[in-house]
Amino acid sequence: MERLEHHASFGGWQSVYRHHSAVLNCAMNVGIYLPPQASNQRCPVLYWLSGLTCTEQNAITKAGLQQHAAKYGLIVVAPDTSPRGEGIVDSEDYDLGMGASFYLNATQPPWAAHYRMYDYVVQELPTWVENNFPATNARSIFGHSMGGHGALVIALRNPGRYRSVSAFAPVVAPSKVPWGQKAFQAYLGDDQLSWQPWDTCALIQSAPERLPLLVDYGDADQFLTTQLRPELLQAACEAANHPLTLRLQPGYDHSYYFISSLMGEHIDWHGAALLD
């Protein structure tokens, strides 16, 4: 692996590494925050998944996560949002292709050759982190928008693997909104039954683990009623009696101003679970 950046931050180190992913068959950039506690002990790991058009840079430069992670002694891992590079298929549309993986395993050509972000985040990335950094196998996961979708789906599909999960403005019913329908049709094909394992609201119905969900939206989010549909998550959780803390935050939009304002509360949520 190659270290691309290295910055002192709140007593720890914010770095960016590049490593080869066998699952994605390309090089991947990953932001790694090592808190000060990592200098003399192994630390639990909090995974962050970013949204459409983002890279590993968005969270590490805009979210203000380092000061809160340092408080609890958490390693924070922020991967890029998709495979990238020469030979990786892409689209001219911002919501498909590079930067728009939707954290699933594509089954349709030409996407299936590289777009397997689910396997990367669930298996390959944690193995790489735990082999190369002072990390324990205690994990939690959170994310924003498309990444919030990814975090919720990954946690629900892997009972016992994550101590906690949360999301900022997640796409919770991708099968029912334009962003998700476009991506699912391209990556998974026309059979909508194959979409259900990648849809939070569908997964809630039969989730084998009742891992509590913390989900925040801004009531001024321009995508709230068209792409995010939080009322569908609330209804699904009520029907399945799944524990949910769903908050509509007054005045906030879809941006990192929203994320950075509530980052401390989300890391409090994960810190309590990871240090229990």
PDB file of N, CA and C in Angstrom, residues 107-184:
ATOM      1  N   THR A 107     -24.570  -7.287 -10.944  1.00  0.00           N
ATOM      2  CA  THR A 107     -24.673  -8.585 -11.625  1.00  0.00           C
ATOM      3  C   THR A 107     -24.758  -8.442 -13.139  1.00  0.00           C
ATOM      4  N   GLN A 108     -24.962  -7.211 -13.621  1.00  0.00           N
ATOM      5  CA  GLN A 108     -25.185  -6.993 -15.049  1.00  0.00           C
ATOM      6  C   GLN A 108     -23.941  -6.429 -15.728  1.00  0.00           C
ATOM      7  N   PRO A 109     -23.658  -6.900 -16.959  1.00  0.00           N
ATOM      8  CA  PRO A 109     -22.555  -6.288 -17.711  1.00  0.00           C
ATOM      9  C   PRO A 109     -22.947  -4.872 -18.141  1.00  0.00           C
ATOM     10  N   PRO A 110     -21.977  -3.975 -18.266  1.00  0.00           N
ATOM     11  CA  PRO A 110     -20.536  -4.154 -18.034  1.00  0.00           C
ATOM     12  C   PRO A 110     -20.117  -3.888 -16.585  1.00  0.00           C
ATOM     13  N   TRP A 111     -21.089  -3.619 -15.711  1.00  0.00           N
ATOM     14  CA  TRP A 111     -20.793  -3.164 -14.347  1.00  0.00           C
ATOM     15  C   TRP A 111     -20.242  -4.279 -13.464  1.00  0.00           C
ATOM     16  N   ALA A 112     -20.657  -5.516 -13.710  1.00  0.00           N
ATOM     17  CA  ALA A 112     -20.320  -6.617 -12.798  1.00  0.00           C
ATOM     18  C   ALA A 112     -18.826  -6.881 -12.693  1.00  0.00           C
ATOM     19  N   ALA A 113     -18.056  -6.462 -13.672  1.00  0.00           N
ATOM     20  CA  ALA A 113     -16.615  -6.728 -13.655  1.00  0.00           C
ATOM     21  C   ALA A 113     -15.896  -6.004 -12.521  1.00  0.00           C
ATOM     22  N   HIS A 114     -16.416  -4.854 -12.086  1.00  0.00           N
ATOM     23  CA  HIS A 114     -15.716  -4.057 -11.065  1.00  0.00           C
ATOM     24  C   HIS A 114     -16.611  -3.608  -9.914  1.00  0.00           C
ATOM     25  N   TYR A 115     -17.890  -3.426 -10.166  1.00  0.00           N
ATOM     26  CA  TYR A 115     -18.748  -2.782  -9.172  1.00  0.00           C
ATOM     27  C   TYR A 115     -19.267  -3.801  -8.157  1.00  0.00           C
ATOM     28  N   ARG A 116     -18.388  -4.109  -7.182  1.00  0.00           N
ATOM     29  CA  ARG A 116     -18.722  -5.049  -6.107  1.00  0.00           C
ATOM     30  C   ARG A 116     -18.362  -4.405  -4.767  1.00  0.00           C
ATOM     31  N   MET A 117     -18.899  -3.217  -4.554  1.00  0.00           N
ATOM     32  CA  MET A 117     -18.553  -2.447  -3.359  1.00  0.00           C
ATOM     33  C   MET A 117     -19.072  -3.095  -2.081  1.00  0.00           C
ATOM     34  N   TYR A 118     -20.143  -3.851  -2.172  1.00  0.00           N
ATOM     35  CA  TYR A 118     -20.636  -4.548  -0.983  1.00  0.00           C
ATOM     36  C   TYR A 118     -19.577  -5.509  -0.462  1.00  0.00           C
ATOM     37  N   ASP A 119     -19.060  -6.364  -1.325  1.00  0.00           N
ATOM     38  CA  ASP A 119     -18.019  -7.305  -0.901  1.00  0.00           C
ATOM     39  C   ASP A 119     -16.775  -6.572  -0.418  1.00  0.00           C
ATOM     40  N   TYR A 120     -16.464  -5.466  -1.063  1.00  0.00           N
ATOM     41  CA  TYR A 120     -15.283  -4.691  -0.664  1.00  0.00           C
ATOM     42  C   TYR A 120     -15.449  -4.144   0.750  1.00  0.00           C
ATOM     43  N   VAL A 121     -16.580  -3.515   1.032  1.00  0.00           N
ATOM     44  CA  VAL A 121     -16.787  -2.880   2.338  1.00  0.00           C
ATOM     45  C   VAL A 121     -16.965  -3.917   3.441  1.00  0.00           C
ATOM     46  N   VAL A 122     -17.667  -4.997   3.154  1.00  0.00           N
ATOM     47  CA  VAL A 122     -17.977  -5.993   4.188  1.00  0.00           C
ATOM     48  C   VAL A 122     -16.793  -6.904   4.484  1.00  0.00           C
ATOM     49  N   GLN A 123     -16.039  -7.287   3.465  1.00  0.00           N
ATOM     50  CA  GLN A 123     -15.004  -8.307   3.650  1.00  0.00           C
ATOM     51  C   GLN A 123     -13.588  -7.785   3.432  1.00  0.00           C
ATOM     52  N   GLU A 124     -13.306  -7.309   2.229  1.00  0.00           N
ATOM     53  CA  GLU A 124     -11.916  -6.995   1.884  1.00  0.00           C
ATOM     54  C   GLU A 124     -11.370  -5.807   2.668  1.00  0.00           C
ATOM     55  N   LEU A 125     -12.134  -4.730   2.760  1.00  0.00           N
ATOM     56  CA  LEU A 125     -11.647  -3.536   3.447  1.00  0.00           C
ATOM     57  C   LEU A 125     -11.365  -3.793   4.929  1.00  0.00           C
ATOM     58  N   PRO A 126     -12.274  -4.423   5.693  1.00  0.00           N
ATOM     59  CA  PRO A 126     -11.957  -4.703   7.097  1.00  0.00           C
ATOM     60  C   PRO A 126     -10.747  -5.612   7.271  1.00  0.00           C
ATOM     61  N   THR A 127     -10.594  -6.591   6.406  1.00  0.00           N
ATOM     62  CA  THR A 127      -9.420  -7.462   6.487  1.00  0.00           C
ATOM     63  C   THR A 127      -8.146  -6.651   6.287  1.00  0.00           C
ATOM     64  N   TRP A 128      -8.146  -5.772   5.299  1.00  0.00           N
ATOM     65  CA  TRP A 128      -6.988  -4.909   5.042  1.00  0.00           C
ATOM     66  C   TRP A 128      -6.714  -3.991   6.231  1.00  0.00           C
ATOM     67  N   VAL A 129      -7.768  -3.382   6.779  1.00  0.00           N
ATOM     68  CA  VAL A 129      -7.607  -2.482   7.929  1.00  0.00           C
ATOM     69  C   VAL A 129      -7.040  -3.239   9.128  1.00  0.00           C
ATOM     70  N   GLU A 130      -7.634  -4.383   9.433  1.00  0.00           N
ATOM     71  CA  GLU A 130      -7.229  -5.113  10.641  1.00  0.00           C
ATOM     72  C   GLU A 130      -5.843  -5.749  10.503  1.00  0.00           C
ATOM     73  N   ASN A 131      -5.379  -5.944   9.283  1.00  0.00           N
ATOM     74  CA  ASN A 131      -4.040  -6.489   9.062  1.00  0.00           C
ATOM     75  C   ASN A 131      -2.950  -5.425   9.060  1.00  0.00           C
ATOM     76  N   ASN A 132      -3.328  -4.160   8.818  1.00  0.00           N
ATOM     77  CA  ASN A 132      -2.320  -3.123   8.614  1.00  0.00           C
ATOM     78  C   ASN A 132      -2.329  -1.992   9.633  1.00  0.00           C
ATOM     79  N   PHE A 133      -3.345  -1.959  10.495  1.00  0.00           N
ATOM     80  CA  PHE A 133      -3.465  -0.875  11.464  1.00  0.00           C
ATOM     81  C   PHE A 133      -3.798  -1.461  12.838  1.00  0.00           C
ATOM     82  N   PRO A 134      -3.598  -0.690  13.921  1.00  0.00           N
ATOM     83  CA  PRO A 134      -3.858  -1.211  15.271  1.00  0.00           C
ATOM     84  C   PRO A 134      -5.349  -1.257  15.588  1.00  0.00           C
ATOM     85  N   ALA A 135      -6.066  -2.101  14.842  1.00  0.00           N
ATOM     86  CA  ALA A 135      -7.521  -2.177  14.927  1.00  0.00           C
ATOM     87  C   ALA A 135      -7.968  -3.469  15.589  1.00  0.00           C
ATOM     88  N   THR A 136      -8.997  -3.375  16.413  1.00  0.00           N
ATOM     89  CA  THR A 136      -9.670  -4.560  16.916  1.00  0.00           C
ATOM     90  C   THR A 136     -10.695  -5.009  15.879  1.00  0.00           C
ATOM     91  N   ASN A 137     -11.416  -6.082  16.166  1.00  0.00           N
ATOM     92  CA  ASN A 137     -12.479  -6.524  15.252  1.00  0.00           C
ATOM     93  C   ASN A 137     -13.847  -6.013  15.685  1.00  0.00           C
ATOM     94  N   ALA A 138     -13.867  -5.001  16.568  1.00  0.00           N
ATOM     95  CA  ALA A 138     -15.127  -4.323  16.923  1.00  0.00           C
ATOM     96  C   ALA A 138     -15.394  -3.248  15.874  1.00  0.00           C
ATOM     97  N   ARG A 139     -16.566  -3.323  15.231  1.00  0.00           N
ATOM     98  CA  ARG A 139     -16.862  -2.449  14.101  1.00  0.00           C
ATOM     99  C   ARG A 139     -18.240  -1.820  14.241  1.00  0.00           C
ATOM    100  N   SER A 140     -18.347  -0.587  13.748  1.00  0.00           N
ATOM    101  CA  SER A 140     -19.642   0.063  13.541  1.00  0.00           C
ATOM    102  C   SER A 140     -19.597   0.741  12.179  1.00  0.00           C
ATOM    103  N   ILE A 141     -20.771   1.183  11.712  1.00  0.00           N
ATOM    104  CA  ILE A 141     -20.833   1.722  10.351  1.00  0.00           C
ATOM    105  C   ILE A 141     -21.878   2.827  10.275  1.00  0.00           C
ATOM    106  N   PHE A 142     -21.556   3.871   9.491  1.00  0.00           N
ATOM    107  CA  PHE A 142     -22.527   4.933   9.236  1.00  0.00           C
ATOM    108  C   PHE A 142     -22.211   5.585   7.902  1.00  0.00           C
ATOM    109  N   GLY A 143     -23.106   6.461   7.430  1.00  0.00           N
ATOM    110  CA  GLY A 143     -22.884   7.080   6.138  1.00  0.00           C
ATOM    111  C   GLY A 143     -23.933   8.117   5.820  1.00  0.00           C
ATOM    112  N   HIS A 144     -23.795   8.712   4.626  1.00  0.00           N
ATOM    113  CA  HIS A 144     -24.642   9.825   4.202  1.00  0.00           C
ATOM    114  C   HIS A 144     -25.265   9.535   2.842  1.00  0.00           C
ATOM    115  N   SER A 145     -26.566   9.760   2.717  1.00  0.00           N
ATOM    116  CA  SER A 145     -27.290   9.689   1.459  1.00  0.00           C
ATOM    117  C   SER A 145     -27.140   8.300   0.833  1.00  0.00           C
ATOM    118  N   MET A 146     -26.505   8.176  -0.344  1.00  0.00           N
ATOM    119  CA  MET A 146     -26.236   6.847  -0.894  1.00  0.00           C
ATOM    120  C   MET A 146     -25.415   6.012   0.081  1.00  0.00           C
ATOM    121  N   GLY A 147     -24.497   6.660   0.795  1.00  0.00           N
ATOM    122  CA  GLY A 147     -23.706   5.955   1.794  1.00  0.00           C
ATOM    123  C   GLY A 147     -24.501   5.584   3.026  1.00  0.00           C
ATOM    124  N   GLY A 148     -25.511   6.375   3.362  1.00  0.00           N
ATOM    125  CA  GLY A 148     -26.425   5.988   4.433  1.00  0.00           C
ATOM    126  C   GLY A 148     -27.205   4.751   4.055  1.00  0.00           C
ATOM    127  N   HIS A 149     -27.655   4.718   2.800  1.00  0.00           N
ATOM    128  CA  HIS A 149     -28.270   3.491   2.266  1.00  0.00           C
ATOM    129  C   HIS A 149     -27.319   2.315   2.429  1.00  0.00           C
ATOM    130  N   GLY A 150     -26.064   2.497   2.010  1.00  0.00           N
ATOM    131  CA  GLY A 150     -25.096   1.417   2.103  1.00  0.00           C
ATOM    132  C   GLY A 150     -24.879   0.944   3.523  1.00  0.00           C
ATOM    133  N   ALA A 151     -24.754   1.887   4.455  1.00  0.00           N
ATOM    134  CA  ALA A 151     -24.517   1.526   5.856  1.00  0.00           C
ATOM    135  C   ALA A 151     -25.675   0.718   6.424  1.00  0.00           C
ATOM    136  N   LEU A 152     -26.903   1.158   6.171  1.00  0.00           N
ATOM    137  CA  LEU A 152     -28.069   0.457   6.706  1.00  0.00           C
ATOM    138  C   LEU A 152     -28.203  -0.931   6.098  1.00  0.00           C
ATOM    139  N   VAL A 153     -28.054  -1.030   4.792  1.00  0.00           N
ATOM    140  CA  VAL A 153     -28.176  -2.331   4.127  1.00  0.00           C
ATOM    141  C   VAL A 153     -27.093  -3.289   4.614  1.00  0.00           C
ATOM    142  N   ILE A 154     -25.875  -2.812   4.701  1.00  0.00           N
ATOM    143  CA  ILE A 154     -24.764  -3.667   5.124  1.00  0.00           C
ATOM    144  C   ILE A 154     -24.973  -4.153   6.550  1.00  0.00           C
ATOM    145  N   ALA A 155     -25.391  -3.267   7.444  1.00  0.00           N
ATOM    146  CA  ALA A 155     -25.624  -3.686   8.827  1.00  0.00           C
ATOM    147  C   ALA A 155     -26.767  -4.686   8.923  1.00  0.00           C
ATOM    148  N   LEU A 156     -27.846  -4.448   8.200  1.00  0.00           N
ATOM    149  CA  LEU A 156     -29.000  -5.343   8.261  1.00  0.00           C
ATOM    150  C   LEU A 156     -28.696  -6.710   7.655  1.00  0.00           C
ATOM    151  N   ARG A 157     -27.843  -6.749   6.640  1.00  0.00           N
ATOM    152  CA  ARG A 157     -27.522  -8.019   5.973  1.00  0.00           C
ATOM    153  C   ARG A 157     -26.453  -8.824   6.696  1.00  0.00           C
ATOM    154  N   ASN A 158     -25.820  -8.235   7.713  1.00  0.00           N
ATOM    155  CA  ASN A 158     -24.713  -8.906   8.393  1.00  0.00           C
ATOM    156  C   ASN A 158     -24.904  -8.864   9.903  1.00  0.00           C
ATOM    157  N   PRO A 159     -25.910  -9.582  10.411  1.00  0.00           N
ATOM    158  CA  PRO A 159     -26.170  -9.548  11.852  1.00  0.00           C
ATOM    159  C   PRO A 159     -24.952  -9.998  12.649  1.00  0.00           C
ATOM    160  N   GLY A 160     -24.664  -9.242  13.707  1.00  0.00           N
ATOM    161  CA  GLY A 160     -23.550  -9.557  14.583  1.00  0.00           C
ATOM    162  C   GLY A 160     -22.221  -8.978  14.154  1.00  0.00           C
ATOM    163  N   ARG A 161     -22.143  -8.462  12.941  1.00  0.00           N
ATOM    164  CA  ARG A 161     -20.855  -7.952  12.446  1.00  0.00           C
ATOM    165  C   ARG A 161     -20.574  -6.528  12.926  1.00  0.00           C
ATOM    166  N   TYR A 162     -21.623  -5.740  13.166  1.00  0.00           N
ATOM    167  CA  TYR A 162     -21.466  -4.340  13.547  1.00  0.00           C
ATOM    168  C   TYR A 162     -22.130  -4.098  14.894  1.00  0.00           C
ATOM    169  N   ARG A 163     -21.464  -3.310  15.718  1.00  0.00           N
ATOM    170  CA  ARG A 163     -22.006  -2.993  17.040  1.00  0.00           C
ATOM    171  C   ARG A 163     -23.126  -1.963  16.952  1.00  0.00           C
ATOM    172  N   SER A 164     -23.060  -1.092  15.943  1.00  0.00           N
ATOM    173  CA  SER A 164     -24.061  -0.025  15.817  1.00  0.00           C
ATOM    174  C   SER A 164     -24.083   0.468  14.378  1.00  0.00           C
ATOM    175  N   VAL A 165     -25.164   1.173  14.030  1.00  0.00           N
ATOM    176  CA  VAL A 165     -25.318   1.731  12.688  1.00  0.00           C
ATOM    177  C   VAL A 165     -26.092   3.038  12.792  1.00  0.00           C
ATOM    178  N   SER A 166     -25.750   3.999  11.949  1.00  0.00           N
ATOM    179  CA  SER A 166     -26.523   5.241  11.866  1.00  0.00           C
ATOM    180  C   SER A 166     -26.387   5.802  10.463  1.00  0.00           C
ATOM    181  N   ALA A 167     -27.210   6.808  10.169  1.00  0.00           N
ATOM    182  CA  ALA A 167     -27.188   7.376   8.818  1.00  0.00           C
ATOM    183  C   ALA A 167     -27.668   8.818   8.829  1.00  0.00           C
ATOM    184  N   PHE A 168     -27.063   9.608   7.944  1.00  0.00           N
ATOM    185  CA  PHE A 168     -27.507  10.965   7.653  1.00  0.00           C
ATOM    186  C   PHE A 168     -28.220  10.948   6.305  1.00  0.00           C
ATOM    187  N   ALA A 169     -29.474  11.361   6.279  1.00  0.00           N
ATOM    188  CA  ALA A 169     -30.247  11.507   5.045  1.00  0.00           C
ATOM    189  C   ALA A 169     -30.104  10.314   4.102  1.00  0.00           C
ATOM    190  N   PRO A 170     -30.334   9.095   4.600  1.00  0.00           N
ATOM    191  CA  PRO A 170     -30.147   7.931   3.731  1.00  0.00           C
ATOM    192  C   PRO A 170     -31.277   7.742   2.724  1.00  0.00           C
ATOM    193  N   VAL A 171     -30.923   7.100   1.614  1.00  0.00           N
ATOM    194  CA  VAL A 171     -31.918   6.607   0.657  1.00  0.00           C
ATOM    195  C   VAL A 171     -32.394   5.270   1.209  1.00  0.00           C
ATOM    196  N   VAL A 172     -33.591   5.227   1.784  1.00  0.00           N
ATOM    197  CA  VAL A 172     -34.028   4.036   2.514  1.00  0.00           C
ATOM    198  C   VAL A 172     -34.920   3.100   1.707  1.00  0.00           C
ATOM    199  N   ALA A 173     -35.468   3.603   0.611  1.00  0.00           N
ATOM    200  CA  ALA A 173     -36.334   2.769  -0.237  1.00  0.00           C
ATOM    201  C   ALA A 173     -35.912   2.951  -1.690  1.00  0.00           C
ATOM    202  N   PRO A 174     -34.681   2.558  -2.032  1.00  0.00           N
ATOM    203  CA  PRO A 174     -34.191   2.806  -3.390  1.00  0.00           C
ATOM    204  C   PRO A 174     -35.042   2.167  -4.477  1.00  0.00           C
ATOM    205  N   SER A 175     -35.746   1.098  -4.161  1.00  0.00           N
ATOM    206  CA  SER A 175     -36.613   0.466  -5.154  1.00  0.00           C
ATOM    207  C   SER A 175     -37.776   1.357  -5.563  1.00  0.00           C
ATOM    208  N   LYS A 176     -38.038   2.390  -4.759  1.00  0.00           N
ATOM    209  CA  LYS A 176     -39.223   3.223  -4.984  1.00  0.00           C
ATOM    210  C   LYS A 176     -38.892   4.672  -5.350  1.00  0.00           C
ATOM    211  N   VAL A 177     -37.601   4.995  -5.530  1.00  0.00           N
ATOM    212  CA  VAL A 177     -37.238   6.389  -5.840  1.00  0.00           C
ATOM    213  C   VAL A 177     -36.319   6.419  -7.061  1.00  0.00           C
ATOM    214  N   PRO A 178     -36.274   7.553  -7.773  1.00  0.00           N
ATOM    215  CA  PRO A 178     -35.538   7.608  -9.047  1.00  0.00           C
ATOM    216  C   PRO A 178     -34.063   7.248  -8.955  1.00  0.00           C
ATOM    217  N   TRP A 179     -33.351   7.746  -7.945  1.00  0.00           N
ATOM    218  CA  TRP A 179     -31.929   7.404  -7.827  1.00  0.00           C
ATOM    219  C   TRP A 179     -31.727   5.893  -7.785  1.00  0.00           C
ATOM    220  N   GLY A 180     -32.452   5.252  -6.897  1.00  0.00           N
ATOM    221  CA  GLY A 180     -32.286   3.818  -6.718  1.00  0.00           C
ATOM    222  C   GLY A 180     -32.763   3.014  -7.913  1.00  0.00           C
ATOM    223  N   GLN A 181     -33.899   3.381  -8.474  1.00  0.00           N
ATOM    224  CA  GLN A 181     -34.434   2.633  -9.608  1.00  0.00           C
ATOM    225  C   GLN A 181     -33.474   2.663 -10.795  1.00  0.00           C
ATOM    226  N   LYS A 182     -32.880   3.826 -11.040  1.00  0.00           N
ATOM    227  CA  LYS A 182     -31.928   3.949 -12.148  1.00  0.00           C
ATOM    228  C   LYS A 182     -30.704   3.065 -11.915  1.00  0.00           C
ATOM    229  N   ALA A 183     -30.147   3.142 -10.705  1.00  0.00           N
ATOM    230  CA  ALA A 183     -28.949   2.361 -10.387  1.00  0.00           C
ATOM    231  C   ALA A 183     -29.244   0.874 -10.359  1.00  0.00           C
ATOM    232  N   PHE A 184     -30.353   0.488  -9.744  1.00  0.00           N
ATOM    233  CA  PHE A 184     -30.670  -0.930  -9.621  1.00  0.00           C
ATOM    234  C   PHE A 184     -30.925  -1.565 -10.989  1.00  0.00           C
TER     235      PHE A 184
END
